[in-house]
Short mmCIF file of C-alpha atoms and ligand atoms in Angstrom, two decimals:
data_model
loop_
_atom_site.label_atom_id
_atom_site.label_comp_id
_atom_site.label_asym_id
_atom_site.label_seq_id
_atom_site.Cartn_x
_atom_site.Cartn_y
_atom_site.Cartn_z
CA MET A 167 -42.08 9.78 9.29
CA ASN A 168 -43.38 8.39 12.52
CA PHE A 169 -42.36 4.85 13.38
CA ALA A 170 -45.23 4.66 15.80
CA ARG A 171 -47.77 4.80 13.09
CA THR A 172 -46.06 2.67 10.51
CA GLY A 173 -43.90 0.20 12.38
CA ASN A 174 -45.87 -2.67 13.83
CA TRP A 175 -49.26 -4.21 14.12
CA LEU A 176 -50.34 -2.37 17.23
CA SER A 177 -49.33 0.90 15.71
CA ALA A 178 -51.21 0.12 12.56
CA VAL A 179 -54.35 -0.57 14.56
CA TRP A 180 -53.84 2.58 16.50
CA GLN A 181 -53.49 4.57 13.34
CA ASP A 182 -56.68 3.01 11.99
CA ARG A 183 -58.61 4.01 15.03
CA HIS A 184 -57.43 7.54 14.68
CA ALA A 185 -58.20 7.62 10.99
CA MET A 186 -61.62 6.31 11.90
CA VAL A 187 -62.35 9.16 14.22
CA ALA A 188 -61.79 11.58 11.42
CA TYR A 189 -63.74 9.35 9.01
CA ASP A 190 -66.84 8.71 11.04
CA GLY A 191 -68.36 12.12 10.94
CA LYS A 192 -68.31 12.32 7.17
CA THR A 193 -69.40 8.84 6.24
CA SER A 194 -72.12 7.67 8.51
CA GLY A 195 -73.61 4.45 7.26
CA VAL A 196 -70.52 2.55 6.12
CA LEU A 197 -70.29 0.65 9.34
CA PRO A 198 -71.81 1.50 12.68
CA ASN A 199 -69.28 2.94 15.03
CA ASN A 200 -69.77 0.24 17.65
CA MET A 201 -68.85 -2.41 15.15
CA TYR A 202 -65.40 -0.94 14.81
CA ASN A 203 -65.22 -0.78 18.55
CA ALA A 204 -66.16 -4.42 18.88
CA ARG A 205 -63.65 -5.65 16.34
CA ILE A 206 -60.60 -3.56 16.99
CA PRO A 207 -59.07 -3.84 20.42
CA ARG A 208 -57.63 -0.66 21.78
CA PRO A 209 -53.90 -1.23 22.11
CA ARG A 210 -52.69 -0.90 25.64
CA LEU A 211 -49.82 1.28 26.63
CA PRO A 212 -47.44 -0.07 29.21
CA GLU A 213 -47.76 1.35 32.67
CA PHE A 214 -44.65 2.89 34.06
CA THR A 215 -42.96 2.24 37.34
CA CYS A 216 -39.83 4.17 38.13
CA LEU A 217 -36.50 2.56 38.60
CA VAL A 218 -35.36 3.88 41.97
CA ILE A 219 -31.75 5.09 41.89
CA PRO A 220 -30.34 5.21 45.42
CA PRO A 221 -27.95 8.04 46.29
CA ASP A 222 -24.24 7.19 46.54
CA ARG A 223 -23.70 9.82 49.24
CA ALA A 224 -25.75 11.36 52.02
CA VAL A 225 -28.36 13.73 50.62
CA PRO A 226 -29.60 16.22 53.23
CA GLY A 227 -33.35 16.32 53.64
CA LEU A 228 -35.57 19.32 54.29
CA VAL A 229 -35.05 19.27 58.05
CA GLU A 230 -31.26 19.33 57.67
CA ASP A 231 -31.37 22.00 54.97
CA VAL A 232 -33.61 24.15 57.15
CA ARG A 233 -31.34 23.65 60.14
CA GLU A 234 -28.33 24.53 58.03
CA GLY A 235 -29.78 27.43 56.06
CA LEU A 236 -32.87 28.92 57.60
CA LEU A 237 -32.50 29.05 61.35
CA GLN A 238 -29.82 31.75 61.38
CA PRO A 239 -28.92 34.58 59.00
CA PRO A 240 -27.91 34.80 56.24
CA ARG A 241 -30.99 32.72 55.59
CA SER A 242 -31.28 30.56 52.50
CA LEU A 243 -32.86 27.37 51.21
CA PRO A 244 -31.93 25.20 48.20
CA PRO A 245 -34.27 25.76 45.23
CA LYS A 246 -35.17 22.08 44.91
CA TYR A 247 -37.96 22.52 47.47
CA PHE A 248 -39.92 24.73 45.08
CA TYR A 249 -41.08 21.75 43.11
CA ASP A 250 -44.00 20.18 44.90
CA ALA A 251 -47.08 19.58 42.72
CA LYS A 252 -48.19 23.19 42.92
CA GLY A 253 -44.66 24.54 42.45
CA SER A 254 -44.09 22.36 39.40
CA TRP A 255 -47.35 23.61 37.94
CA LEU A 256 -46.38 27.23 38.66
CA PHE A 257 -43.01 26.68 37.02
CA GLU A 258 -44.75 25.44 33.88
CA GLN A 259 -46.82 28.62 33.91
CA ILE A 260 -43.66 30.72 34.30
CA CYS A 261 -42.30 29.07 31.16
CA ARG A 262 -45.34 30.35 29.28
CA THR A 263 -45.12 33.97 30.41
CA PRO A 264 -44.05 36.41 27.70
CA GLU A 265 -41.19 37.61 29.92
CA TYR A 266 -39.57 34.23 30.52
CA TYR A 267 -37.49 34.06 27.33
CA LEU A 268 -35.45 31.00 28.39
CA THR A 269 -37.85 28.19 27.52
CA ARG A 270 -38.95 29.65 24.20
CA ASN A 271 -35.43 30.32 23.04
CA GLU A 272 -34.17 26.91 24.02
CA ASP A 273 -37.14 25.27 22.37
CA ALA A 274 -36.54 27.18 19.14
CA LEU A 275 -32.88 26.09 19.19
CA LEU A 276 -33.85 22.47 19.76
CA ALA A 277 -36.38 22.67 16.93
CA GLU A 278 -33.86 24.21 14.56
CA HIS A 279 -30.78 22.17 15.46
CA GLY A 280 -32.28 18.99 16.87
CA ARG A 281 -31.77 17.03 13.68
CA SER A 282 -28.12 17.90 13.28
CA ILE A 283 -27.54 17.20 16.96
CA ILE A 284 -29.12 13.76 16.70
CA ALA A 285 -27.33 13.11 13.40
CA GLU A 286 -24.01 13.84 15.07
CA ALA A 287 -24.58 12.08 18.40
CA ARG A 288 -26.49 9.08 16.95
CA PRO A 289 -27.60 8.09 20.45
CA ASP A 290 -28.75 4.65 21.50
CA GLN A 291 -29.94 6.22 24.71
CA ILE A 292 -30.96 9.73 25.72
CA LEU A 293 -30.32 10.20 29.42
CA GLU A 294 -31.90 13.34 30.84
CA PHE A 295 -31.12 14.92 34.18
CA GLY A 296 -33.98 16.87 35.73
CA SER A 297 -36.40 15.84 33.02
CA GLY A 298 -39.53 17.31 34.66
CA ASN A 299 -42.46 16.87 32.29
CA SER A 300 -40.05 15.98 29.45
CA HIS A 301 -41.61 18.65 27.30
CA LYS A 302 -38.33 20.14 26.09
CA THR A 303 -37.02 16.75 25.04
CA ARG A 304 -39.81 16.18 22.54
CA ARG A 305 -37.87 18.16 19.97
CA LEU A 306 -35.15 15.53 20.19
CA PHE A 307 -37.61 12.69 19.72
CA ASP A 308 -39.06 14.51 16.72
CA ALA A 309 -35.52 14.81 15.41
CA CYS A 310 -35.02 11.07 15.99
CA GLU A 311 -38.07 10.37 13.87
CA GLN A 312 -36.85 12.66 11.13
CA THR A 313 -33.44 11.02 11.05
CA ALA A 314 -34.71 7.46 11.52
CA THR A 315 -32.79 7.16 14.78
CA ARG A 316 -34.28 4.76 17.27
CA CYS A 317 -33.13 5.24 20.81
CA SER A 318 -34.29 4.68 24.33
CA TYR A 319 -35.02 7.38 26.86
CA ALA A 320 -34.04 7.44 30.52
CA PRO A 321 -35.54 10.49 32.24
CA PHE A 322 -34.06 11.07 35.68
CA ASP A 323 -35.84 13.25 38.22
CA VAL A 324 -36.90 13.46 41.86
CA CYS A 325 -40.66 13.10 41.53
CA ALA A 326 -41.93 9.60 40.73
CA SER A 327 -45.52 10.61 39.93
CA MET A 328 -44.33 13.31 37.54
CA LEU A 329 -41.98 10.85 35.81
CA GLU A 330 -44.68 8.23 35.44
CA ALA A 331 -47.22 10.69 34.07
CA ALA A 332 -44.65 12.17 31.68
CA SER A 333 -43.64 8.70 30.49
CA GLU A 334 -47.21 7.76 29.72
CA THR A 335 -47.84 10.92 27.75
CA LEU A 336 -44.59 10.52 25.83
CA GLN A 337 -45.26 6.89 25.08
CA SER A 338 -48.61 7.65 23.53
CA ASP A 339 -46.97 10.15 21.18
CA TYR A 340 -43.76 8.23 20.48
CA ARG A 341 -44.78 4.59 20.39
CA TRP A 342 -41.35 3.42 19.28
CA LEU A 343 -39.57 5.02 22.21
CA GLU A 344 -38.41 2.70 24.95
CA ILE A 345 -38.75 4.66 28.19
CA THR A 346 -37.17 3.83 31.54
CA PRO A 347 -38.02 6.51 34.10
CA MET A 348 -35.50 6.77 36.91
CA GLN A 349 -36.33 8.33 40.23
CA GLY A 350 -33.76 9.77 42.60
CA ASP A 351 -31.39 12.62 43.25
CA TYR A 352 -29.75 13.00 39.86
CA HIS A 353 -26.57 14.36 41.38
CA ALA A 354 -26.07 11.74 44.09
CA GLY A 355 -27.40 9.02 41.79
CA LEU A 356 -24.88 9.56 39.00
CA GLY A 357 -22.66 6.74 40.20
CA ARG A 358 -25.56 4.31 40.42
CA LEU A 359 -26.93 4.55 36.90
CA PRO A 360 -27.57 1.27 35.11
CA PRO A 361 -24.76 0.65 32.60
CA ALA A 362 -25.37 1.84 29.05
CA SER A 363 -25.27 -0.66 26.22
CA GLY A 364 -24.50 1.79 23.44
CA ARG A 365 -23.85 5.43 22.70
CA ARG A 366 -25.30 7.87 25.16
CA LEU A 367 -26.53 11.40 24.78
CA ALA A 368 -26.80 13.00 28.22
CA VAL A 369 -29.02 16.09 28.27
CA PHE A 370 -29.25 18.80 30.87
CA LEU A 371 -31.58 21.50 29.61
CA GLY A 372 -33.53 24.54 30.73
CA SER A 373 -30.55 26.33 32.25
CA THR A 374 -30.92 24.17 35.34
CA ILE A 375 -27.10 24.28 35.49
CA GLY A 376 -27.64 27.95 36.46
CA ASN A 377 -28.76 26.84 39.91
CA PHE A 378 -25.21 25.59 40.59
CA THR A 379 -22.41 27.98 41.47
CA PRO A 380 -19.86 27.93 38.62
CA GLY A 381 -17.59 25.73 40.75
CA ASP A 382 -20.34 23.24 41.52
CA ALA A 383 -21.48 23.32 37.89
CA LEU A 384 -18.00 22.29 36.81
CA GLY A 385 -17.94 19.55 39.43
CA PHE A 386 -21.31 18.21 38.33
CA LEU A 387 -20.42 18.21 34.62
CA ARG A 388 -17.11 16.50 35.39
CA GLU A 389 -19.01 13.80 37.22
CA ILE A 390 -21.32 13.38 34.25
CA ARG A 391 -18.25 13.17 32.02
CA SER A 392 -16.75 10.47 34.23
CA ARG A 393 -19.87 8.32 33.70
CA LEU A 394 -19.75 8.68 29.93
CA LYS A 395 -17.49 6.98 27.40
CA PRO A 396 -15.58 8.32 24.40
CA GLY A 397 -18.09 8.94 21.62
CA ASP A 398 -20.87 9.87 24.06
CA TYR A 399 -22.27 13.39 24.13
CA LEU A 400 -23.70 15.98 26.49
CA LEU A 401 -26.33 18.50 25.41
CA LEU A 402 -26.45 21.50 27.72
CA GLY A 403 -28.81 24.49 27.86
CA VAL A 404 -27.28 27.63 29.37
CA ASP A 405 -28.83 31.04 29.90
CA ARG A 406 -26.73 33.99 28.76
CA ILE A 407 -25.79 37.32 30.24
CA LYS A 408 -27.77 40.06 28.55
CA ASP A 409 -29.40 43.42 29.22
CA LYS A 410 -30.34 43.51 32.91
CA CYS A 411 -33.86 44.74 32.13
CA VAL A 412 -34.60 41.64 30.09
CA ILE A 413 -33.39 39.30 32.83
CA ASP A 414 -35.14 41.21 35.60
CA ALA A 415 -38.42 41.09 33.68
CA ALA A 416 -38.10 37.31 33.23
CA TYR A 417 -37.93 36.88 37.01
CA ASN A 418 -40.62 39.50 37.76
CA ASP A 419 -43.37 38.64 35.31
CA GLY A 420 -46.30 41.01 35.12
CA ARG A 421 -48.87 38.47 36.27
CA GLY A 422 -46.95 37.63 39.43
CA ILE A 423 -46.50 33.96 38.64
CA THR A 424 -42.84 33.98 39.63
CA ALA A 425 -43.82 35.69 42.88
CA ALA A 426 -46.40 32.97 43.55
CA PHE A 427 -43.78 30.32 42.71
CA ASN A 428 -41.34 31.86 45.18
CA LEU A 429 -43.96 32.23 47.93
CA ASN A 430 -45.11 28.65 47.42
CA LEU A 431 -41.87 27.61 49.10
CA LEU A 432 -43.32 28.84 52.39
CA ARG A 433 -46.39 26.73 51.80
CA VAL A 434 -44.11 23.72 51.35
CA LEU A 435 -42.47 24.53 54.69
CA ASN A 436 -45.85 24.97 56.37
CA ARG A 437 -46.97 21.57 55.16
CA GLU A 438 -43.76 19.59 55.61
CA LEU A 439 -42.63 21.08 58.91
CA ALA A 440 -46.00 22.00 60.42
CA ALA A 441 -44.82 25.61 60.24
CA ASP A 442 -46.97 28.71 60.35
CA PHE A 443 -45.47 31.14 57.85
CA ASN A 444 -48.01 33.84 57.07
CA LEU A 445 -47.62 34.25 53.32
CA ASP A 446 -49.01 37.79 53.51
CA CYS A 447 -45.92 38.83 55.45
CA TYR A 448 -43.48 38.06 52.62
CA ARG A 449 -42.90 39.47 49.18
CA HIS A 450 -40.96 38.29 46.16
CA ARG A 451 -37.73 40.04 45.17
CA ALA A 452 -35.55 38.98 42.25
CA GLU A 453 -32.80 40.92 40.56
CA PHE A 454 -29.89 40.27 38.22
CA ASN A 455 -26.61 40.97 40.01
CA GLU A 456 -24.37 42.08 37.16
CA THR A 457 -21.15 41.77 39.15
CA ARG A 458 -21.84 38.22 40.22
CA GLU A 459 -23.51 37.28 36.94
CA ARG A 460 -26.53 35.72 38.59
CA VAL A 461 -30.14 36.34 39.43
CA GLU A 462 -30.68 36.44 43.17
CA MET A 463 -34.17 35.61 44.29
CA HIS A 464 -35.40 36.32 47.80
CA LEU A 465 -38.43 36.33 50.01
CA VAL A 466 -38.50 39.58 51.95
CA CYS A 467 -40.28 39.77 55.28
CA SER A 468 -42.49 42.85 55.28
CA ARG A 469 -43.28 42.94 59.00
CA ASP A 470 -41.94 41.38 62.19
CA GLN A 471 -43.11 37.80 62.46
CA ARG A 472 -42.36 34.82 64.69
CA VAL A 473 -42.62 31.54 62.86
CA GLN A 474 -43.01 28.18 64.56
CA LEU A 475 -41.55 25.10 62.91
CA ARG A 476 -43.50 22.67 65.07
CA ARG A 477 -42.08 19.50 63.58
CA MET A 478 -38.56 20.73 64.40
CA ARG A 479 -39.50 22.39 67.68
CA GLU A 480 -37.90 25.59 66.46
CA THR A 481 -38.99 29.20 66.26
CA ILE A 482 -37.61 31.84 63.92
CA ALA A 483 -37.97 35.53 64.71
CA PHE A 484 -38.13 37.54 61.49
CA ARG A 485 -37.72 41.31 61.51
CA LYS A 486 -39.21 43.56 58.91
CA GLY A 487 -36.79 43.62 55.93
CA ASP A 488 -35.19 40.23 56.71
CA GLU A 489 -34.59 38.14 53.63
CA ILE A 490 -34.45 34.47 52.71
CA LEU A 491 -32.30 33.69 49.66
CA THR A 492 -34.37 31.15 47.74
CA GLU A 493 -32.55 30.83 44.41
CA LEU A 494 -29.42 31.74 42.49
CA SER A 495 -29.59 31.50 38.72
CA TYR A 496 -26.21 31.98 37.04
CA LYS A 497 -25.91 33.39 33.55
CA TYR A 498 -22.96 32.83 31.20
CA THR A 499 -21.21 34.56 28.36
CA TRP A 500 -20.70 32.66 25.11
CA ASP A 501 -17.05 32.05 26.05
CA LYS A 502 -17.67 31.07 29.66
CA ALA A 503 -20.32 28.56 28.58
CA GLU A 504 -17.79 26.90 26.25
CA LYS A 505 -15.07 27.01 28.87
CA LEU A 506 -17.36 25.30 31.37
CA LEU A 507 -17.98 22.46 28.95
CA GLU A 508 -14.32 22.17 27.98
CA ASP A 509 -13.03 22.31 31.55
CA ALA A 510 -15.42 19.46 32.34
CA GLY A 511 -13.72 17.34 29.71
CA PHE A 512 -15.91 17.79 26.64
CA ALA A 513 -15.00 19.10 23.21
CA VAL A 514 -17.50 21.67 21.92
CA ALA A 515 -19.09 19.98 18.91
CA ARG A 516 -21.91 22.50 18.43
CA HIS A 517 -22.75 25.80 20.02
CA CYS A 518 -26.05 27.35 18.94
CA GLN A 519 -27.67 30.61 19.91
CA PRO A 520 -30.62 32.63 18.65
CA THR A 521 -29.78 35.83 16.75
CA ASN A 522 -30.35 37.88 19.90
CA GLY A 523 -27.83 35.76 21.81
CA TYR A 524 -30.28 35.17 24.68
CA PHE A 525 -29.52 31.48 25.19
CA SER A 526 -26.88 28.87 24.42
CA LEU A 527 -27.37 25.26 23.45
CA LEU A 528 -24.08 23.38 23.55
CA LEU A 529 -23.27 19.91 22.37
CA GLY A 530 -20.16 18.50 24.00
CA ARG A 531 -18.37 15.41 22.77
CA CYS A 532 -16.44 12.97 24.92
CA ASN A 533 -13.07 12.28 23.35
C1 LIG B 892 -35.46 25.97 36.44
C2 LIG B 892 -33.57 26.89 37.50
C3 LIG B 892 -33.84 27.14 35.15
O1 LIG B 892 -33.49 29.77 37.15
O2 LIG B 892 -34.70 30.36 35.47
C4 LIG B 892 -37.66 30.44 37.05
C5 LIG B 892 -36.15 28.50 37.84
N1 LIG B 892 -36.92 30.54 39.06
N2 LIG B 892 -38.12 31.55 37.62
C6 LIG B 892 -34.45 29.61 36.41
C7 LIG B 892 -36.89 29.79 37.96
C8 LIG B 892 -37.68 31.62 38.83
C9 LIG B 892 -35.35 28.38 36.59
N3 LIG B 892 -34.57 27.11 36.46
#
């Protein structure tokens, strides 16, 4: 059942128009097409403007992060700078590569267990951290439809234009859904969220938690817990430790999309800092470190290069073989994933995995 197409007058009209499209081709001559168009107004979708959530602490910007991480070895940058328009697009392409098992496995788990998750959590609001294009979350809205659960949706992410576009697309598919996009740093904005009126289901999917060190992950989940009330839930997607070859392949796809994604970071620096990184001088390197239980992704300088960061009036001298650490992606065992959730103050209500054990979807309950 889809509320959107049965619930109210606008939806009914909308459904008619869609039925009509299918109808027209077969039955020309009942009524001219333009007559329908004249009589039935096209229902308008609301336009979305993000609610801006200000940070409750100082959030370093690119210049500070570069000063802190890039000017002297060991060089590193936080992974959040990957996601400009091109980087976000490349990430979506990564999710579609045959090697990147994460998205597909999580999606299958959400499709299979979404209904029982929604039936247990019975959310009035789904609050999503790092919602991106909200694609993953659709399974939950489908599950809401199947269980006749009406809830609102508050996607929280850094990019306003992405949030607004995602909200519009979602709204046209889930007419009943009340969407409030929230723009800001979802970590620093946690304390500034508008108060919830009912039960909340917080969701943090895609193994984004893997970008945090285990200590920071615990800190972040504890903060989420402190904003939730007894009876609220957290749905968490966590990537699992598995055969190194499988993980390495996921971060070194055959078409080089992950490499392009990694290198795009230099393009971001060139644009934002008026820098002159020569992308031909760097190559992508990503490998699962079994001891540290994380993928380490680098850009490796393949010949000596001096780089100007004109906006910062800085120069970096790279030697052949120098590396920039661009991302850490932690993987968990079944037990460590549960322990993380429990240590953060949640009781494990569900823990789902595919038969190959490649991914974990955990539902934590606030007691
Ligand atoms: C978005 C952080 C979950 O670590 O797998 C994909 C990002 N980097 N390929 C991940 C990513 C390289 C992704 N996360």
